Amino acid sequence: MSEQAIAYLKENQEALLQKLYDFLAIPSVSTDPAHKEDVQRAADFLTGYLNELGFENVEKMETKGHPLVFAEYTEAGPEAPTVLLYGHYDVQPVDPIDLWDSEPFQAEVRDGRIYARGSSDDKGQTFMHLAVFEAFLKTEGKLPMNVKVCIEGEEEIGSENLYELLQDKKEQFQADFAVISDSGMAEKNQPTILYGLKGFTGIEITLTGPDHDLHSGMYGGAVRNPLMAMSHLLASMKDEKEVITIDGFYDDVEDLTSAERELMEKAPGEDFVKATNIPETVSEKGYTAKEHTMGRPTLEVNGLFGGYQGDGTKTIIPSTATAKITCRLVPGQDPQDIQEKLVNHVQKFAPSGVHVHVEKEKLSAKAYKVEPDHPLIKKAAKSYSKAFGKETVFLRMGGSIPVVEWLEAAYQYPIVLLGFGTPEDRLHSPNESFPVDSFQKGMETLAYYWNEL
Amino acid sequence: MSEQAIAYLKENQEALLQKLYDFLAIPSVSTDPAHKEDVQRAADFLTGYLNELGFENVEKMETKGHPLVFAEYTEAGPEAPTVLLYGHYDVQPVDPIDLWDSEPFQAEVRDGRIYARGSSDDKGQTFMHLAVFEAFLKTEGKLPMNVKVCIEGEEEIGSENLYELLQDKKEQFQADFAVISDSGMAEKNQPTILYGLKGFTGIEITLTGPDHDLHSGMYGGAVRNPLMAMSHLLASMKDEKEVITIDGFYDDVEDLTSAERELMEKAPGEDFVKATNIPETVSEKGYTAKEHTMGRPTLEVNGLFGGYQGDGTKTIIPSTATAKITCRLVPGQDPQDIQEKLVNHVQKFAPSGVHVHVEKEKLSAKAYKVEPDHPLIKKAAKSYSKAFGKETVFLRMGGSIPVVEWLEAAYQYPIVLLGFGTPEDRLHSPNESFPVDSFQKGMETLAYYWNEL
């Protein structure tokens, strides 16, 4: 059955790519109010396509922000499983525009790659799903499973309204499992299924000493310097062996099994030193860099500032110091609990002589993990391997995708992270691109997968 | 003899104030290229006044930046001492202009204070010297001493060209001692002579990890965070008892004598908590806040920055962290030696995994101290007490005045810091002002002093 669909995809590749380019041409930059209408147009493109395919209940759900595109396909019948397809049609801004080698919203193929904003993240990957639906419908006249489509327009700005929508319309989004293609392969043409994501929480700390910047000669020796106080406080959170020294931070961490550690060791991956030009990697005592990035929690200072930042010297004791801190969490850890432990640590270890203010990060998420031998995952891996002609690897990733945690919390069903990006795609950067052959093989993977179900 | 001069100053107060207001009306903001011509006009005002007084060799010495006003008076004869009068005619910018209650360059007297930028720092105090010269010349026909006038236009931007000029024209600026009125009293109407200033040095540290900001999920656990590394490094420089933990930092510090500690304890001064709204003072273990500010070295982080500073969260590992650090030094400490020790400390204690770059502060200065019972100081104190009707106090100050160190290094002569500002003058801030009666009594102090010599 999938053979016919795959033949269709091959025969119609040019037309499908042209349609994708039309989609990519809409500058649906969600963060920029100037592009509000464009975001709407991108949603209209999707509802148009879904109507064309004969999906039911095609709807542009308005939110406080940008709309979410919903649609259903139920003709596979009540015996067939229902998959929720999540994707997003909004994109990151294109600045700095000077660094693009071609127009960001005018797709151009160079060296086998489609260059355009959104080609990989996530318009391209979302479009692949719709094209595969088209192939089945044009050849078989039906899909092998029921579908609920949920393509949002606010992923790049934190999925602000999706969470509420999932709460309010829980029934409407109900399914048996979910598939998301918004991630990548460990390396090009290396079938990769993510079976775990990290959770997320954070705090912002402001230490205020004097109520205005002071002359360091007149007041130095009487007043606690907020920047030095902040340095002491931050240094008390993680030691030089990269072990987090917040009381109880590791209490609920699920240990890595030796099987997982082996999997991680074998997993292909970037050469961190080459890719980032650091002198050497550092990782938590007792764990390799790969193990730490994939499977151990982290605490990072994302921003730190206070005092004079211009050229030369300004001899002040600054009034304030601010630090932005986020943690990536692993299975077992509860984001609220960790956030509370961070706050307690700050209250306990902030030096005297400064006023302490802590702001809690609002968006927190638990880590996500599905067993790699879950039947839905095994079938996905089989399809992936078949399309790419190579054994699939299973990875946990250091990143977080909030919607994954929200879906799991709401429905407790498996989420299959079936992404086709490559490490060279330059997501969020100038010259974003996606390989033409990944487009083709990715669609084949999906066709095999739907058939396997 | 000084009585006649003082009578002249009283009788002509209005005219002298009017002349001062004309001087203050010139917006000689040295840091702002838009005011380049105004700075020249302020210098012209001074050369005009000095020519009017009959000074010799009146000269607007051009530099790479703003000019320095030089003039001589030699008619007191070879037996009389020669004083070098140092002052500056440039001023700080006036922003934020909204916070001024009257025009910054249109002097206005309210509640016995002259409100205008430069009224205290240092046009007002410099002008007082010229007015006293006028009083002697108009009444006695001559001054009791020889004078070299050195009034620069770049003090507020670091006296960049003065140092070179002092080297190049060492002979021209030669004198027996120097008087500087660019400081203040411990409190209004409390005669105060500064007998010590702190020295100064510094470094700027940049730690570079990855060559671009990284996704904290993808790389957290493999890459040293430069902001966390900087926190560890800075925390290693000073402990929470405010003791500097740089190896050898205190080696050459001249201990405070018990007499000095007593002097400091009795000295009037600000309530640090009230003035700055800090929860409490902190100072070096074993020393009070007064002792530390006046007589013990300090190390301050003046600026610290890296990563994301906007609203909300950006989950990056930043590429760089930068810290600006300066030290105030006390007698005995050598700025170059301390700078070297700072650099060595950074090299030794910077965590692994980051590239380390240290920039040395170019302007360093030794601490300055003159014995409070030096005859020139005692005479100054006597004159000060006579004019203000109150015993003079002797203070060391936490600030640094680079020209003081340069003069001392070049000529090894005493420098009398005879300042008339008050703690309420708001130097460098909106609504700078100077008391009318300090203007009068300050001039009387100078008249007595010249006579005492």
Short mmCIF file of N, CA and C in Angstrom, two decimals, chain A residues 74-133:
data_model
loop_
_atom_site.label_atom_id
_atom_site.label_comp_id
_atom_site.label_asym_id
_atom_site.label_seq_id
_atom_site.Cartn_x
_atom_site.Cartn_y
_atom_site.Cartn_z
N THR A 74 -11.41 11.09 10.02
CA THR A 74 -11.98 9.99 10.83
C THR A 74 -12.38 8.80 9.96
N GLU A 75 -12.08 8.88 8.66
CA GLU A 75 -12.61 7.85 7.76
C GLU A 75 -11.90 6.50 7.84
N ALA A 76 -10.83 6.43 8.63
CA ALA A 76 -10.19 5.12 8.83
C ALA A 76 -11.07 4.23 9.70
N GLY A 77 -12.06 4.85 10.33
CA GLY A 77 -13.02 4.07 11.11
C GLY A 77 -12.64 3.91 12.56
N PRO A 78 -13.59 3.50 13.38
CA PRO A 78 -13.37 3.48 14.84
C PRO A 78 -12.35 2.43 15.28
N GLU A 79 -12.07 1.45 14.44
CA GLU A 79 -11.09 0.42 14.83
C GLU A 79 -9.65 0.92 14.68
N ALA A 80 -9.46 1.85 13.75
CA ALA A 80 -8.10 2.35 13.48
C ALA A 80 -7.66 3.33 14.57
N PRO A 81 -6.36 3.38 14.82
CA PRO A 81 -5.88 4.32 15.84
C PRO A 81 -5.99 5.77 15.34
N THR A 82 -6.00 6.69 16.30
CA THR A 82 -6.01 8.11 15.97
C THR A 82 -4.68 8.74 16.40
N VAL A 83 -4.05 9.38 15.43
CA VAL A 83 -2.78 10.05 15.75
C VAL A 83 -3.00 11.55 15.81
N LEU A 84 -2.39 12.19 16.80
CA LEU A 84 -2.37 13.65 16.82
C LEU A 84 -1.07 14.10 16.17
N LEU A 85 -1.20 14.87 15.09
CA LEU A 85 -0.01 15.42 14.45
C LEU A 85 0.21 16.84 14.96
N TYR A 86 1.32 17.03 15.67
CA TYR A 86 1.65 18.39 16.12
C TYR A 86 2.76 18.95 15.23
N GLY A 87 2.63 20.23 14.90
CA GLY A 87 3.69 20.94 14.19
C GLY A 87 3.50 22.43 14.41
N HIS A 88 4.37 23.24 13.86
CA HIS A 88 4.14 24.69 13.96
C HIS A 88 4.51 25.36 12.65
N TYR A 89 3.73 26.38 12.33
CA TYR A 89 3.92 27.07 11.06
C TYR A 89 4.55 28.44 11.24
N ASP A 90 4.86 28.80 12.49
CA ASP A 90 5.53 30.10 12.68
C ASP A 90 7.05 29.88 12.62
N VAL A 91 7.76 30.97 12.35
CA VAL A 91 9.22 30.88 12.21
C VAL A 91 9.91 31.97 13.03
N GLN A 92 11.19 31.79 13.18
CA GLN A 92 12.05 32.77 13.85
C GLN A 92 12.29 33.98 12.95
N PRO A 93 12.64 35.13 13.54
CA PRO A 93 13.03 36.29 12.72
C PRO A 93 14.25 35.94 11.86
N VAL A 94 14.53 36.80 10.89
CA VAL A 94 15.62 36.47 9.95
C VAL A 94 16.91 37.25 10.22
N ASP A 95 16.86 38.20 11.16
CA ASP A 95 18.08 38.99 11.43
C ASP A 95 19.19 38.08 11.91
N PRO A 96 20.44 38.41 11.62
CA PRO A 96 20.85 39.53 10.77
C PRO A 96 20.72 39.17 9.28
N ILE A 97 19.92 39.95 8.60
CA ILE A 97 19.57 39.66 7.22
C ILE A 97 20.79 39.66 6.31
N ASP A 98 21.79 40.46 6.65
CA ASP A 98 23.03 40.55 5.85
C ASP A 98 23.74 39.20 5.69
N LEU A 99 23.55 38.33 6.66
CA LEU A 99 24.31 37.08 6.64
C LEU A 99 23.64 36.00 5.79
N TRP A 100 22.48 36.29 5.24
CA TRP A 100 21.83 35.32 4.35
C TRP A 100 22.46 35.40 2.96
N ASP A 101 22.69 34.24 2.36
CA ASP A 101 23.23 34.22 0.99
C ASP A 101 22.13 34.28 -0.06
N SER A 102 20.88 34.05 0.35
CA SER A 102 19.76 34.25 -0.58
C SER A 102 18.57 34.76 0.24
N GLU A 103 17.52 35.16 -0.45
CA GLU A 103 16.35 35.71 0.25
C GLU A 103 15.77 34.67 1.21
N PRO A 104 15.57 35.04 2.49
CA PRO A 104 15.08 34.06 3.46
C PRO A 104 13.68 33.52 3.14
N PHE A 105 12.87 34.33 2.45
CA PHE A 105 11.51 33.87 2.17
C PHE A 105 11.30 33.56 0.68
N GLN A 106 12.41 33.22 0.02
CA GLN A 106 12.33 32.82 -1.37
C GLN A 106 13.23 31.59 -1.47
N ALA A 107 12.62 30.42 -1.40
CA ALA A 107 13.40 29.19 -1.30
C ALA A 107 14.34 29.06 -2.50
N GLU A 108 15.56 28.66 -2.20
CA GLU A 108 16.53 28.47 -3.27
C GLU A 108 17.27 27.17 -2.98
N VAL A 109 17.39 26.31 -4.00
CA VAL A 109 18.10 25.04 -3.80
C VAL A 109 19.55 25.22 -4.22
N ARG A 110 20.45 24.95 -3.31
CA ARG A 110 21.89 24.98 -3.61
C ARG A 110 22.51 23.73 -3.01
N ASP A 111 23.33 23.04 -3.77
CA ASP A 111 24.02 21.84 -3.28
C ASP A 111 23.07 20.88 -2.59
N GLY A 112 21.91 20.70 -3.16
CA GLY A 112 20.99 19.71 -2.62
C GLY A 112 20.26 20.11 -1.36
N ARG A 113 20.32 21.42 -1.04
CA ARG A 113 19.62 21.89 0.16
C ARG A 113 18.63 23.00 -0.20
N ILE A 114 17.50 22.98 0.50
CA ILE A 114 16.51 24.04 0.31
C ILE A 114 16.81 25.14 1.32
N TYR A 115 17.26 26.30 0.83
CA TYR A 115 17.57 27.41 1.73
C TYR A 115 16.35 28.30 1.89
N ALA A 116 15.85 28.42 3.10
CA ALA A 116 14.74 29.34 3.40
C ALA A 116 14.47 29.27 4.90
N ARG A 117 14.01 30.38 5.45
CA ARG A 117 13.58 30.35 6.85
C ARG A 117 12.39 29.42 6.97
N GLY A 118 12.47 28.50 7.92
CA GLY A 118 11.37 27.57 8.15
C GLY A 118 11.49 26.27 7.36
N SER A 119 12.51 26.17 6.49
CA SER A 119 12.62 24.96 5.66
C SER A 119 12.77 23.72 6.53
N SER A 120 13.47 23.87 7.66
CA SER A 120 13.63 22.75 8.58
C SER A 120 12.71 22.91 9.80
N ASP A 121 12.65 24.11 10.32
CA ASP A 121 11.99 24.41 11.61
C ASP A 121 10.84 25.37 11.42
N ASP A 122 9.61 24.94 11.28
CA ASP A 122 9.16 23.57 11.22
C ASP A 122 8.18 23.44 10.05
N LYS A 123 8.17 24.51 9.20
CA LYS A 123 7.22 24.48 8.09
C LYS A 123 7.53 23.31 7.15
N GLY A 124 8.82 23.12 6.87
CA GLY A 124 9.20 22.04 5.97
C GLY A 124 8.76 20.69 6.50
N GLN A 125 9.05 20.42 7.75
CA GLN A 125 8.73 19.11 8.31
C GLN A 125 7.23 18.91 8.49
N THR A 126 6.54 20.01 8.81
CA THR A 126 5.08 19.93 8.94
C THR A 126 4.45 19.64 7.57
N PHE A 127 4.98 20.32 6.56
CA PHE A 127 4.45 20.17 5.20
C PHE A 127 4.59 18.72 4.72
N MET A 128 5.71 18.07 5.10
CA MET A 128 5.93 16.68 4.69
C MET A 128 4.76 15.79 5.09
N HIS A 129 4.23 16.01 6.29
CA HIS A 129 3.09 15.22 6.75
C HIS A 129 1.88 15.40 5.84
N LEU A 130 1.60 16.66 5.50
CA LEU A 130 0.42 16.92 4.67
C LEU A 130 0.62 16.31 3.28
N ALA A 131 1.84 16.37 2.77
CA ALA A 131 2.12 15.81 1.45
C ALA A 131 1.93 14.29 1.46
N VAL A 132 2.30 13.65 2.56
CA VAL A 132 2.11 12.20 2.66
C VAL A 132 0.61 11.86 2.74
N PHE A 133 -0.13 12.68 3.48
CA PHE A 133 -1.60 12.49 3.49
C PHE A 133 -2.13 12.57 2.07
#
